[in-house]
Amino acid sequence: MSFLEDEPDLPQPKKRSSRLELICMCLLFVVVFGLALLLIPKPPKDIKTNFCPIAPPIEQKGNFSHPSVFQQPEYVQRSAKLLGGAVRVPTMSFDDMDLEPLNEPRFKVFKKLHKYLEREFPLSREFGKLEYINTYGMLYTFTGTNESLKPVVLMSHQDVVPVEPSTVDEWEHGPFSGYFDGTYLHGRGSCDSKNTLLAILEATESLLEQDWRPERTLLLAFGFDEEISGRRGAQELAQTIIDRYGPRSVEVIVDEGFGMIEQWGSTIGTFTVAEKGMLDVKIELTTAGGHSSMPPRHTAIGIMAELIRTMEGNPFAPGFEDANPVLGFYRCAAEHAPSMSKELRRIILDVDAGDNRQRLIKLIESRPEMKYMIQTSQAIDVVRGGVKINALPELVELFVNHRIAIEGSSASVIDRIESFCTEIARKHDISVESLGESLVEGSRGLFNITTLSVVEPAPISPSSGSVWNLLAGTSRFIFEDVFPNMRRHKGPVIVAPSVFPANTDTRHYWPLTRAIYRFSPVLLEDMVNFHTVNERLRFRSHISSVAWFYTFILNTTL
Amino acid sequence: MALSLDPPPKSRNKVVVAAIAAILLVVFGSYYAFGRSDGLDTTKVCVLPPVVEPYPDFRSSEYFFSDEFINRTLHVFPEAIRVPTVSYDDMDLDPSKDERFHVFAKLHALFRKEFPLLSKHSETVNKYALLYTIPGTDKSLQPALLMSHQDVVPVNSDTIGQWDHDPFGGVYDGEWIYGRGSVDTKNSMIAQLEALENLLEQGWKPKRTVLYSLGFDEEIGGPRGAKHVADLLLSRYGNDSISFVLDEGSMVEEMYGGHFAMPSVAEKGRIDFRCVLDVPGGHSSMPPDHTGIGIIADLVASVENDPFKSTLRKDSALVSQYECIGVHAKHMDKSLRKTLLNLGNKRNLQKLQQLIEEDPIKWATLSTTTAVDRISGGSKINQLPEEVVLEIDHRVSTDSSVHHVKEHMIRHARAIAQKYDLGCVIDDERVSSGKYGILNITSFSTLEPAPISPYGDDVDVWNILAGVNRYIYEGWHGVESIATLPEVIVGNTDTCHFWPLSRQIYRYIPILESETRNLHTVNEKIKLTAHLTAVAWYYEFILHTTR
């Protein structure tokens, strides 16, 4: 994932060459500008706003060693050994795995990881009362002395995405080598997300070695099927926590996410406060078959093609309301990042003036990697139709994946598909049935719309208040004071909200709290080849993670 | 009767021109004589030919409706259905390498047992094709070629439970004979074998050499069977050496209260395209505006929205077919009849064109058709598709060509390639360059439209065919009258391999379509009467064309 890496060109007014036009334009400009001067007050030259106040840094609480101890070479070696050992257990999750983990032999390898973690983190196992939920989910409970305080939950996951067998040879050090070359730690899972799993356990283990006894309960919840929906792991873990503590019982949840990015002359810590929703839709079209030598003007594939053309020709409109964290992100950057251009800064900070909001939307849309932060995406990903070249297709199936913008909902996406299908069905005398309900009656075929999986956009977590300030303050302390040399830019670390275009395991935890943040205490650029060949992590980012969790645990549990 | 069935040699051009002039004179003469409102002189156009006379020195074809013959053929025909000579799309081009062809040997054994006299004249070609040659006494006459095929289409295992009787059981329920191949085309195969065997039993010595060819892979293109027989005949007799070819094909239809035998004089051509689009994949949370599936959908929509269009021509087989229907229909809407009888008038021709355009089945006989039959792309719902495959089937109109259809494809593919910045290659020829992806199109199943065989009352073999139709249907089937008119078929039979051998190729099965059911599908069946009629018909036709 990447944010605006360099500043794009702003849309410029078209240049005109005709002299007459130029004169006319000048005259018009004088008249209009003169009128405008009379009618509206002149906007201030430099806008002063306070959308994104910077929280003060927070050092670690209590009488514990300073987190810089993790930078000592002996600890770095030990930590690399720990993470390397975890990477070497190939805990891959596959799309076709059985929903019942006991029926799925490919989950057995996770036991090896458990043994390894129990052995390497004995204090955490003992004081954290490690439990296995639904066989492979890991739940540590460090019970606090003050039961009136809501628990803190730290999350990660044990599973990794599969290694494509055909690409094994392309790995420099083997996909499950866990090899540490002094700078990078190599292997599948080194970035996603055995690094945070280990960092959290390294932090608790180190705290327990110093006789840490939390006042507030700390829960560690590590799922085992995050990459394939989390229905076996996170869902069961979340249910266990809800059963034990009740809904809305948790103070704050931190799960894996983006990290620190360096942009506009500053370091920005991105805390993901919102996740787009997801909706998979299957559209089936059945028509009469027949011999292909006597075809109708449009076969079922042709009618489906018309639907596809309509869908792609009418993309979703972007949503960019004030509450959108993407706007929050830009506001934080505009208020604090030193090298953002004046013009962009003005557009962002005065977004309601003139067509600034539209200009900002256009700007975001021009960046493919940013566009879908504010817009529902539709990806027509699978199509199947017909069986033989000389037989008319009787059945065409289309699978569309949507990531629902935070202003949208699954219902609005379904409505839109229904209206397109209806339009095309009427033209071809075809029936439409959606989610079991008949919408249009026709005699020559049937569109059948069904949903395969639905996740509504996540509730937006607050990006101000005491919990936010604790996250921000801890991050400033770690990246400004403890690891000052990791980043290129000086000045305060800006902590800003962001949106995630996909889902982490946190989607199963919504009932527990509004304060859910996805954040990995790493420099984003240190995570190399995420999900693909030669995945590796620049190890300083692992050390910063250990230090961050160490401090955050102290700051929340004491 | 000095009858020459052979097509007139090309040196007779003048005669042909004169004949055409004469016909034109008659047509225009009658047009002026009878005026616009009455249209064609129905006593002169599409006149029924004389009923053929039976030969007294041969057994009457009444025999084929006798209990004695019924008992015999009810043994042989179902027995042939019981041999599951199925051809599959994925069969090896070398029949000795595909053991699924072994079963055809069983059918050959049945033929040797049931048709012993005919079997003396048989040879096998490329292992399973059969060629029978009954030498004629007059070597100056070009041979006649009858054809059929031994193979049948597969039975879909999903629908096997829907059959009233075992598809390979050869069950006769007192009226219908059930089974795969009962209509396509073991009926014509057995009927021809019965007719020939019966003639030989009577000491028949044809003047004209009779060739009888039985392919074994017609349903999958005929490259192993018919193609090899055709090559053999070409080497044995040479180009344009066969008087006429009669293969299976269209049947006798009942329309507007009349009976119409519709031998096909033309077959459409074919060209299929496989379009493979390769574009970059990626995670589906950040899709491009158009996925590979979207791009292919755009190609589909632009191809389907630019259909081929043929214009009905006055001198076409289709127009003479419609004229004949107009002349011989018993119950027809007056205004339609008026239109059909006045097709010399442009407005009426346009009206007929419109009627044809509204009916996909009729439209297919006139124009090149486009059928987008297969699409597949992508493998997972959360991954952008990297490859999308599309297959389009075109049947090429008799007034068009494979080249023309390919040009059409190139035009649309190029436009799409330019719109999406794709490299585009069609049959290894680069038609567009681009960076985003590659659209690779290959053509296959390419076949030009068949040459149009002569038809009408100045064609001797046509007259015999029409006369035998009258003799059999009016004489033995209780039909009041039967007209014979030219048809265009949209598929292909094995005859596509025989074009160099003869200019007179007809595809026809002399049975009533209404006495058959479910060709190629569940509960394929034929009435016994249809089968008997076919035997009698072939018997008379062979006698009259080869005596």
Coordinates of N, CA, C and O in Angstrom, one line a residue, chain A residues 378-444:
Chain A
Q378 N -15.3 -1.8 -8.1 CA -15.9 -3.0 -8.6 C -14.9 -3.6 -9.5 O -14.3 -3.0 -10.4
A379 N -14.7 -4.9 -9.2 CA -13.7 -5.7 -10.0 C -14.4 -6.9 -10.6 O -14.9 -7.7 -9.8
I380 N -14.6 -6.9 -11.9 CA -15.3 -8.1 -12.5 C -14.2 -9.1 -12.7 O -13.3 -9.0 -13.5
D381 N -14.1 -10.1 -11.8 CA -13.0 -10.9 -11.7 C -13.1 -12.3 -12.3 O -12.1 -12.9 -12.6
V382 N -14.3 -12.8 -12.4 CA -14.4 -14.2 -12.9 C -15.7 -14.2 -13.8 O -16.7 -13.6 -13.5
V383 N -15.5 -14.8 -15.0 CA -16.7 -15.1 -15.8 C -16.6 -16.5 -16.4 O -15.5 -17.0 -16.7
R384 N -17.7 -17.1 -16.5 CA -17.8 -18.5 -17.1 C -19.0 -18.5 -17.9 O -20.1 -18.2 -17.4
G385 N -18.9 -19.0 -19.1 CA -20.2 -19.2 -19.9 C -19.9 -20.1 -21.1 O -18.9 -20.0 -21.7
G386 N -20.9 -20.9 -21.3 CA -20.8 -21.8 -22.5 C -19.9 -22.9 -22.2 O -19.0 -22.9 -21.4
V387 N -20.1 -24.0 -23.0 CA -19.3 -25.2 -22.9 C -18.6 -25.6 -24.2 O -17.5 -26.2 -24.1
K388 N -19.2 -25.3 -25.3 CA -18.7 -25.7 -26.6 C -18.8 -24.6 -27.6 O -19.7 -23.8 -27.6
I389 N -17.9 -24.6 -28.5 CA -17.9 -23.6 -29.6 C -19.1 -23.7 -30.5 O -19.5 -22.8 -31.1
N390 N -19.7 -24.9 -30.6 CA -20.9 -25.0 -31.5 C -22.2 -25.1 -30.8 O -23.2 -25.6 -31.4
A391 N -22.2 -24.8 -29.5 CA -23.5 -24.8 -28.8 C -23.7 -23.4 -28.1 O -22.8 -22.9 -27.6
L392 N -24.9 -22.9 -28.2 CA -25.2 -21.6 -27.6 C -25.1 -21.7 -26.1 O -25.5 -22.7 -25.5
P393 N -24.6 -20.7 -25.5 CA -24.4 -20.8 -24.0 C -25.8 -20.7 -23.3 O -26.6 -19.9 -23.6
E394 N -26.0 -21.6 -22.4 CA -27.2 -21.6 -21.6 C -27.1 -20.9 -20.3 O -28.0 -20.4 -19.7
L395 N -25.8 -20.9 -19.8 CA -25.6 -20.3 -18.5 C -24.3 -19.5 -18.5 O -23.3 -20.0 -19.0
V396 N -24.4 -18.3 -18.1 CA -23.2 -17.4 -17.9 C -23.2 -17.0 -16.5 O -24.2 -16.5 -15.9
E397 N -22.0 -17.1 -15.9 CA -21.9 -16.7 -14.5 C -20.8 -15.6 -14.4 O -19.8 -15.7 -15.0
L398 N -21.1 -14.6 -13.6 CA -20.2 -13.5 -13.4 C -20.0 -13.3 -11.9 O -21.0 -13.3 -11.2
F399 N -18.8 -13.1 -11.6 CA -18.4 -12.8 -10.2 C -17.8 -11.4 -10.0 O -16.8 -11.2 -10.7
V400 N -18.4 -10.6 -9.2 CA -17.9 -9.2 -9.1 C -17.5 -9.0 -7.6 O -18.3 -9.3 -6.7
N401 N -16.4 -8.5 -7.4 CA -15.9 -8.1 -6.1 C -15.9 -6.6 -5.9 O -15.4 -5.9 -6.7
H402 N -16.6 -6.2 -4.8 CA -16.7 -4.8 -4.5 C -16.0 -4.5 -3.2 O -16.1 -5.3 -2.3
R403 N -15.3 -3.4 -3.1 CA -14.8 -2.9 -1.8 C -15.6 -1.6 -1.6 O -15.4 -0.6 -2.3
I404 N -16.4 -1.6 -0.6 CA -17.4 -0.6 -0.4 C -16.8 0.6 0.3 O -16.3 0.5 1.4
A405 N -16.9 1.8 -0.3 CA -16.4 3.0 0.3 C -17.1 3.2 1.7 O -18.2 2.8 1.9
I406 N -16.4 3.9 2.6 CA -16.9 4.0 4.0 C -18.2 4.7 4.0 O -19.0 4.6 4.9
E407 N -18.5 5.6 3.0 CA -19.8 6.2 3.0 C -20.9 5.3 2.4 O -22.1 5.7 2.5
G408 N -20.5 4.2 1.8 CA -21.5 3.3 1.2 C -22.0 2.2 2.1 O -21.7 2.1 3.3
S409 N -22.8 1.3 1.4 CA -23.2 0.1 2.1 C -23.5 -1.0 1.1 O -23.6 -0.7 -0.1
S410 N -23.6 -2.2 1.6 CA -23.8 -3.3 0.7 C -25.2 -3.1 0.0 O -25.3 -3.5 -1.2
A411 N -26.2 -2.6 0.7 CA -27.5 -2.4 0.1 C -27.4 -1.5 -1.1 O -28.1 -1.7 -2.1
S412 N -26.6 -0.4 -1.0 CA -26.5 0.6 -2.1 C -25.8 -0.1 -3.3 O -26.2 0.2 -4.5
V413 N -24.9 -1.0 -3.1 CA -24.2 -1.7 -4.2 C -25.2 -2.6 -4.9 O -25.3 -2.7 -6.1
I414 N -26.0 -3.4 -4.1 CA -27.0 -4.3 -4.6 C -28.0 -3.5 -5.5 O -28.4 -3.9 -6.6
D415 N -28.5 -2.4 -4.9 CA -29.4 -1.5 -5.6 C -28.9 -1.2 -7.0 O -29.7 -1.2 -8.0
R416 N -27.7 -0.8 -7.1 CA -27.1 -0.4 -8.3 C -27.1 -1.5 -9.3 O -27.4 -1.4 -10.5
I417 N -26.6 -2.7 -8.9 CA -26.6 -3.9 -9.8 C -28.0 -4.2 -10.2 O -28.2 -4.5 -11.4
E418 N -28.9 -4.2 -9.3 CA -30.3 -4.5 -9.7 C -30.8 -3.5 -10.8 O -31.5 -3.9 -11.7
S419 N -30.4 -2.2 -10.6 CA -31.0 -1.3 -11.6 C -30.3 -1.5 -13.0 O -31.0 -1.5 -14.0
F420 N -29.1 -1.9 -13.0 CA -28.4 -2.2 -14.3 C -29.0 -3.5 -14.9 O -29.3 -3.5 -16.1
C421 N -29.2 -4.5 -14.1 CA -29.8 -5.8 -14.6 C -31.2 -5.5 -15.2 O -31.6 -6.0 -16.2
T422 N -31.9 -4.7 -14.4 CA -33.3 -4.4 -14.8 C -33.4 -3.7 -16.2 O -34.1 -4.1 -17.0
E423 N -32.5 -2.8 -16.3 CA -32.4 -2.0 -17.6 C -32.2 -3.0 -18.8 O -32.8 -2.9 -19.8
I424 N -31.2 -3.8 -18.6 CA -30.8 -4.7 -19.7 C -31.8 -5.8 -19.9 O -32.1 -6.2 -21.0
A425 N -32.4 -6.3 -18.8 CA -33.4 -7.4 -18.8 C -34.6 -6.9 -19.6 O -35.2 -7.7 -20.4
R426 N -35.1 -5.7 -19.4 CA -36.3 -5.2 -20.1 C -36.0 -5.2 -21.6 O -36.9 -5.5 -22.4
K427 N -34.8 -4.8 -21.9 CA -34.5 -4.7 -23.4 C -34.5 -6.0 -24.0 O -34.9 -6.2 -25.2
H428 N -34.1 -7.1 -23.3 CA -34.1 -8.4 -23.9 C -35.2 -9.4 -23.4 O -35.1 -10.6 -23.7
D429 N -36.2 -8.8 -22.8 CA -37.3 -9.7 -22.3 C -36.8 -10.8 -21.4 O -37.1 -12.0 -21.6
I430 N -36.1 -10.4 -20.4 CA -35.5 -11.4 -19.4 C -36.0 -11.0 -18.0 O -36.2 -9.9 -17.7
S431 N -36.2 -12.1 -17.2 CA -36.6 -11.9 -15.8 C -35.4 -11.5 -15.0 O -34.2 -11.8 -15.3
V432 N -35.7 -10.8 -13.9 CA -34.6 -10.5 -12.9 C -35.1 -11.0 -11.5 O -36.2 -10.7 -11.1
E433 N -34.2 -11.7 -10.9 CA -34.4 -12.2 -9.5 C -33.2 -11.7 -8.7 O -32.1 -12.0 -9.1
S434 N -33.5 -11.1 -7.6 CA -32.4 -10.6 -6.8 C -32.6 -11.0 -5.3 O -33.6 -10.7 -4.8
L435 N -31.6 -11.7 -4.8 CA -31.7 -12.2 -3.4 C -33.1 -12.9 -3.1 O -33.7 -12.7 -2.1
G436 N -33.5 -13.7 -4.1 CA -34.7 -14.5 -4.0 C -36.0 -13.7 -4.3 O -37.1 -14.3 -4.2
E437 N -35.9 -12.4 -4.6 CA -37.1 -11.7 -4.9 C -37.2 -11.4 -6.4 O -36.2 -11.0 -7.0
S438 N -38.4 -11.5 -6.9 CA -38.5 -11.3 -8.4 C -38.7 -9.8 -8.6 O -39.6 -9.1 -8.0
L439 N -37.9 -9.2 -9.5 CA -38.0 -7.8 -9.8 C -38.6 -7.5 -11.2 O -39.3 -6.5 -11.4
V440 N -38.3 -8.4 -12.2 CA -38.8 -8.2 -13.5 C -39.2 -9.5 -14.1 O -38.6 -10.5 -13.8
E441 N -40.4 -9.5 -14.8 CA -40.8 -10.8 -15.4 C -40.5 -10.7 -16.9 O -40.8 -9.7 -17.6
G442 N -39.8 -11.7 -17.4 CA -39.5 -11.8 -18.8 C -39.6 -13.2 -19.3 O -39.8 -14.1 -18.5
S443 N -39.6 -13.4 -20.6 CA -39.9 -14.8 -21.1 C -38.7 -15.5 -21.7 O -38.7 -16.6 -22.1
R444 N -37.5 -14.7 -21.8 CA -36.4 -15.3 -22.6 C -35.2 -15.7 -21.7 O -34.2 -16.0 -22.3

